[in-house]
PDB file of C-alpha atoms and ligand atoms in Angstrom:
ATOM      1  CA  UNK A   1      92.987  76.802  67.916  1.00  0.00           C
ATOM      2  CA  UNK A   2      90.012  78.439  69.123  1.00  0.00           C
ATOM      3  CA  UNK A   3      89.946  81.458  70.750  1.00  0.00           C
ATOM      4  CA  UNK A   4      88.568  82.418  74.363  1.00  0.00           C
ATOM      5  CA  UNK A   5      88.042  85.380  76.538  1.00  0.00           C
ATOM      6  CA  UNK A   6      89.526  87.109  79.725  1.00  0.00           C
ATOM      7  CA  UNK A   7      88.187  89.950  82.032  1.00  0.00           C
ATOM      8  CA  UNK A   8      91.012  92.734  83.709  1.00  0.00           C
ATOM      9  CA  UNK A   9      90.384  95.376  85.697  1.00  0.00           C
ATOM     10  CA  UNK A  10      92.965  98.692  85.571  1.00  0.00           C
ATOM     11  CA  UNK A  11      92.935  98.918  89.015  1.00  0.00           C
ATOM     12  CA  UNK A  12      93.242 102.113  90.929  1.00  0.00           C
ATOM     13  CA  UNK A  13      96.266 102.642  91.432  1.00  0.00           C
ATOM     14  CA  UNK A  14      96.927 101.916  88.103  1.00  0.00           C
ATOM     15  CA  UNK A  15      95.191 104.926  86.808  1.00  0.00           C
ATOM     16  CA  UNK A  16      96.019 107.459  89.013  1.00  0.00           C
ATOM     17  CA  UNK A  17      99.700 106.645  88.287  1.00  0.00           C
ATOM     18  CA  UNK A  18      98.631 107.455  84.542  1.00  0.00           C
ATOM     19  CA  UNK A  19      99.542 103.272  83.304  1.00  0.00           C
ATOM     20  CA  UNK A  20      96.203 102.842  81.457  1.00  0.00           C
ATOM     21  CA  UNK A  21      97.728 103.738  78.327  1.00  0.00           C
ATOM     22  CA  UNK A  22     101.361 101.097  79.164  1.00  0.00           C
ATOM     23  CA  UNK A  23      99.186  98.830  80.231  1.00  0.00           C
ATOM     24  CA  UNK A  24      96.807  98.741  77.360  1.00  0.00           C
ATOM     25  CA  UNK A  25      99.958  98.721  75.148  1.00  0.00           C
ATOM     26  CA  UNK A  26     101.571  95.981  77.328  1.00  0.00           C
ATOM     27  CA  UNK A  27      98.605  93.677  76.956  1.00  0.00           C
ATOM     28  CA  UNK A  28      98.035  94.635  73.005  1.00  0.00           C
ATOM     29  CA  UNK A  29     101.294  93.852  72.493  1.00  0.00           C
ATOM     30  CA  UNK A  30     101.029  90.601  74.174  1.00  0.00           C
ATOM     31  CA  UNK A  31      98.627  89.331  71.332  1.00  0.00           C
ATOM     32  CA  UNK A  32      95.337  89.979  73.186  1.00  0.00           C
ATOM     33  CA  UNK A  33      92.433  91.673  71.100  1.00  0.00           C
ATOM     34  CA  UNK A  34      89.896  94.686  73.424  1.00  0.00           C
ATOM     35  CA  UNK A  35      86.417  93.539  72.874  1.00  0.00           C
ATOM     36  CA  UNK A  36      85.219  95.895  75.468  1.00  0.00           C
ATOM     37  CA  UNK A  37      86.623  98.085  77.620  1.00  0.00           C
ATOM     38  CA  UNK A  38      84.602 100.918  80.139  1.00  0.00           C
ATOM     39  CA  UNK A  39      86.113 103.331  82.531  1.00  0.00           C
ATOM     40  CA  UNK A  40      84.183 103.210  85.370  1.00  0.00           C
ATOM     41  CA  UNK A  41      84.395 104.033  89.290  1.00  0.00           C
ATOM     42  CA  UNK A  42      83.150 101.473  91.399  1.00  0.00           C
ATOM     43  CA  UNK A  43      81.007 101.697  94.941  1.00  0.00           C
ATOM     44  CA  UNK A  44      81.921  99.696  97.912  1.00  0.00           C
ATOM     45  CA  UNK A  45      78.752  97.496  97.346  1.00  0.00           C
ATOM     46  CA  UNK A  46      79.737  97.144  93.521  1.00  0.00           C
ATOM     47  CA  UNK A  47      83.439  96.067  93.739  1.00  0.00           C
ATOM     48  CA  UNK A  48      81.920  94.302  97.432  1.00  0.00           C
ATOM     49  CA  UNK A  49      80.012  92.152  94.792  1.00  0.00           C
ATOM     50  CA  UNK A  50      82.803  91.398  92.216  1.00  0.00           C
ATOM     51  CA  UNK A  51      85.281  90.253  94.840  1.00  0.00           C
ATOM     52  CA  UNK A  52      82.223  87.834  96.895  1.00  0.00           C
ATOM     53  CA  UNK A  53      83.889  85.145  95.936  1.00  0.00           C
ATOM     54  CA  UNK A  54      87.074  86.590  98.832  1.00  0.00           C
ATOM     55  CA  UNK A  55      84.139  87.778 101.796  1.00  0.00           C
ATOM     56  CA  UNK A  56      85.686  85.049 104.000  1.00  0.00           C
ATOM     57  CA  UNK A  57      89.757  86.687 103.605  1.00  0.00           C
ATOM     58  CA  UNK A  58      91.357  88.758 105.958  1.00  0.00           C
ATOM     59  CA  UNK A  59      91.606  91.248 103.162  1.00  0.00           C
ATOM     60  CA  UNK A  60      88.149  91.782 101.728  1.00  0.00           C
ATOM     61  CA  UNK A  61      87.272  94.966 103.349  1.00  0.00           C
ATOM     62  CA  UNK A  62      90.065  96.650 102.898  1.00  0.00           C
ATOM     63  CA  UNK A  63      90.219  95.396  98.963  1.00  0.00           C
ATOM     64  CA  UNK A  64      86.931  96.245  98.522  1.00  0.00           C
ATOM     65  CA  UNK A  65      87.875 100.145 100.198  1.00  0.00           C
ATOM     66  CA  UNK A  66      90.821  99.963  97.999  1.00  0.00           C
ATOM     67  CA  UNK A  67      88.707  99.088  94.478  1.00  0.00           C
ATOM     68  CA  UNK A  68      85.818 102.125  95.217  1.00  0.00           C
ATOM     69  CA  UNK A  69      89.113 104.704  96.234  1.00  0.00           C
ATOM     70  CA  UNK A  70      89.490 106.128  92.251  1.00  0.00           C
ATOM     71  CA  UNK A  71      88.400 104.896  88.836  1.00  0.00           C
ATOM     72  CA  UNK A  72      89.422 101.568  87.181  1.00  0.00           C
ATOM     73  CA  UNK A  73      89.712 100.813  83.322  1.00  0.00           C
ATOM     74  CA  UNK A  74      87.279  97.314  82.964  1.00  0.00           C
ATOM     75  CA  UNK A  75      88.619  95.304  80.271  1.00  0.00           C
ATOM     76  CA  UNK A  76      87.022  92.106  78.069  1.00  0.00           C
ATOM     77  CA  UNK A  77      90.411  90.817  75.895  1.00  0.00           C
ATOM     78  CA  UNK A  78      90.840  87.439  73.877  1.00  0.00           C
ATOM     79  CA  UNK A  79      93.370  85.484  72.375  1.00  0.00           C
ATOM     80  CA  UNK A  80      93.947  82.300  72.530  1.00  0.00           C
ATOM     81  CA  UNK A  81      94.013  80.682  75.659  1.00  0.00           C
ATOM     82  CA  UNK A  82      93.194  83.869  77.290  1.00  0.00           C
ATOM     83  CA  UNK A  83      92.449  83.522  80.529  1.00  0.00           C
ATOM     84  CA  UNK A  84      95.923  81.724  81.279  1.00  0.00           C
ATOM     85  CA  UNK A  85      98.443  83.717  78.842  1.00  0.00           C
ATOM     86  CA  UNK A  86      97.100  86.779  80.459  1.00  0.00           C
ATOM     87  CA  UNK A  87      97.889  85.120  84.205  1.00  0.00           C
ATOM     88  CA  UNK A  88     101.363  84.578  83.130  1.00  0.00           C
ATOM     89  CA  UNK A  89     101.075  88.136  81.049  1.00  0.00           C
ATOM     90  CA  UNK A  90     100.404  89.942  84.576  1.00  0.00           C
ATOM     91  CA  UNK A  91     102.785  87.488  86.973  1.00  0.00           C
ATOM     92  CA  UNK A  92     102.167  86.770  90.833  1.00  0.00           C
ATOM     93  CA  UNK A  93      99.530  88.650  92.827  1.00  0.00           C
ATOM     94  CA  UNK A  94     102.152  89.577  94.885  1.00  0.00           C
ATOM     95  CA  UNK A  95     104.710  92.342  92.608  1.00  0.00           C
ATOM     96  CA  UNK A  96     107.516  91.161  94.772  1.00  0.00           C
ATOM     97  CA  UNK A  97     107.382  87.604  93.460  1.00  0.00           C
ATOM     98  CA  UNK A  98     106.286  88.555  89.745  1.00  0.00           C
ATOM     99  CA  UNK A  99     108.128  87.725  86.766  1.00  0.00           C
ATOM    100  CA  UNK A 100     110.436  90.572  85.493  1.00  0.00           C
ATOM    101  CA  UNK A 101     108.725  91.981  82.258  1.00  0.00           C
ATOM    102  CA  UNK A 102     105.273  91.261  84.162  1.00  0.00           C
ATOM    103  CA  UNK A 103     102.888  94.479  83.975  1.00  0.00           C
ATOM    104  CA  UNK A 104     102.582  93.814  87.930  1.00  0.00           C
ATOM    105  CA  UNK A 105     105.838  93.908  87.941  1.00  0.00           C
ATOM    106  CA  UNK A 106     106.347  97.031  85.991  1.00  0.00           C
ATOM    107  CA  UNK A 107     103.383  98.910  87.312  1.00  0.00           C
ATOM    108  CA  UNK A 108     102.374  97.465  90.752  1.00  0.00           C
ATOM    109  CA  UNK A 109     102.682  98.922  94.395  1.00  0.00           C
ATOM    110  CA  UNK A 110     101.743  96.638  96.508  1.00  0.00           C
ATOM    111  CA  UNK A 111     100.221  92.800  96.736  1.00  0.00           C
ATOM    112  CA  UNK A 112      97.254  94.410  97.408  1.00  0.00           C
ATOM    113  CA  UNK A 113      97.248  97.871  94.569  1.00  0.00           C
ATOM    114  CA  UNK A 114      98.783  95.247  92.129  1.00  0.00           C
ATOM    115  CA  UNK A 115      98.307  97.435  89.277  1.00  0.00           C
ATOM    116  CA  UNK A 116      95.455  94.625  87.767  1.00  0.00           C
ATOM    117  CA  UNK A 117      93.201  91.850  87.550  1.00  0.00           C
ATOM    118  CA  UNK A 118      93.069  88.892  85.612  1.00  0.00           C
ATOM    119  CA  UNK A 119      89.754  85.851  86.329  1.00  0.00           C
ATOM    120  CA  UNK A 120      91.533  82.866  87.297  1.00  0.00           C
ATOM    121  CA  UNK A 121      89.154  80.466  85.227  1.00  0.00           C
ATOM    122  CA  UNK A 122      87.078  80.768  81.469  1.00  0.00           C
ATOM    123  CA  UNK A 123      83.984  80.244  84.416  1.00  0.00           C
ATOM    124  CA  UNK A 124      84.373  82.842  86.360  1.00  0.00           C
ATOM    125  CA  UNK A 125      85.379  84.872  82.496  1.00  0.00           C
ATOM    126  CA  UNK A 126      81.996  84.569  81.603  1.00  0.00           C
ATOM    127  CA  UNK A 127      80.864  85.858  84.809  1.00  0.00           C
ATOM    128  CA  UNK A 128      82.970  88.855  85.544  1.00  0.00           C
ATOM    129  CA  UNK A 129      82.623  90.067  81.708  1.00  0.00           C
ATOM    130  CA  UNK A 130      78.914  89.673  82.721  1.00  0.00           C
ATOM    131  CA  UNK A 131      79.149  91.837  85.435  1.00  0.00           C
ATOM    132  CA  UNK A 132      80.204  94.738  83.223  1.00  0.00           C
ATOM    133  CA  UNK A 133      78.693  94.110  80.182  1.00  0.00           C
ATOM    134  CA  UNK A 134      76.098  92.706  78.307  1.00  0.00           C
ATOM    135  CA  UNK A 135      76.879  92.254  74.697  1.00  0.00           C
ATOM    136  CA  UNK A 136      80.459  91.636  74.441  1.00  0.00           C
ATOM    137  CA  UNK A 137      79.904  88.368  72.446  1.00  0.00           C
ATOM    138  CA  UNK A 138      78.772  90.089  69.563  1.00  0.00           C
ATOM    139  CA  UNK A 139      81.259  92.584  68.597  1.00  0.00           C
TER     140      UNK A 139
HETATM  141  N1  UDP B 201      95.336  90.721  97.382  1.00  0.00           N
HETATM  142  C1  UDP B 201      95.368  91.353  98.302  1.00  0.00           C
HETATM  143  N2  UDP B 201      95.988  90.846  99.738  1.00  0.00           N
HETATM  144  C2  UDP B 201      96.804  88.972  99.774  1.00  0.00           C
HETATM  145  C3  UDP B 201      95.877  88.916  98.172  1.00  0.00           C
HETATM  146  C4  UDP B 201      95.261  89.245  97.522  1.00  0.00           C
HETATM  147  O1  UDP B 201      94.930  92.904  99.026  1.00  0.00           O
HETATM  148  O2  UDP B 201      96.920  88.866 100.526  1.00  0.00           O
HETATM  149  C5  UDP B 201      94.124  91.754  96.644  1.00  0.00           C
HETATM  150  C6  UDP B 201      95.003  92.039  95.391  1.00  0.00           C
HETATM  151  O3  UDP B 201      95.315  93.347  95.331  1.00  0.00           O
HETATM  152  C7  UDP B 201      94.365  90.426  94.503  1.00  0.00           C
HETATM  153  C8  UDP B 201      92.639  90.349  94.698  1.00  0.00           C
HETATM  154  O4  UDP B 201      92.943  90.501  96.602  1.00  0.00           O
HETATM  155  O5  UDP B 201      94.313  90.891  93.597  1.00  0.00           O
HETATM  156  C9  UDP B 201      92.513  89.278  94.774  1.00  0.00           C
HETATM  157  O6  UDP B 201      93.334  88.060  95.392  1.00  0.00           O
HETATM  158  P1  UDP B 201      93.656  86.902  94.506  1.00  0.00           P
HETATM  159  O7  UDP B 201      94.162  86.068  95.500  1.00  0.00           O
HETATM  160  O8  UDP B 201      92.098  86.306  93.582  1.00  0.00           O
HETATM  161  O9  UDP B 201      94.676  87.249  93.921  1.00  0.00           O
HETATM  162  P2  UDP B 201      94.710  87.192  92.163  1.00  0.00           P
HETATM  163  O10 UDP B 201      93.980  86.563  91.132  1.00  0.00           O
HETATM  164  O11 UDP B 201      94.094  88.766  91.793  1.00  0.00           O
HETATM  165  O12 UDP B 201      96.403  87.129  91.661  1.00  0.00           O
HETATM  166 MG1   MG B 202      92.046  86.224  92.244  1.00  0.00          MG
END
């Protein structure tokens, strides 16, 4: 099966709580490889632009504030069936509903501060990876 990519961010709560190493280890153990990685503090404008798809949602303003409240780690991951398998690896958006052993079950604080992002489609994975990286495909 052909490999595909997905995009993740280790969110400000995960970075502040020093879970960066544990989460990357979890992701590697789940069979993903790292294609590009960057430690970066988003401005509110950048966070708002990344989550523009949610701008009509009631949680949008809080989400933008939260995502620009501290540094994140942006990562492009590769694996067979990357998008779907990564969504399984991270678990449900609400950590209370995330399966035991998933990243959000283990490391998230709340439905907003839920440790990690994961792309929801191959098209969005490309768009999101391109938001942070220009040449991830060459590695
Ligand atoms: N979010 C929130 N409240 C909600 C739903 C989502 O604060 O009721 C935040 C949360 O950080 C989530 C992000 O908005 O990860 C994007 O929401 P989405 O529905 O796309 O969830 P995801 O794809 O991250 O599981
Ligand atoms: Mg989403």
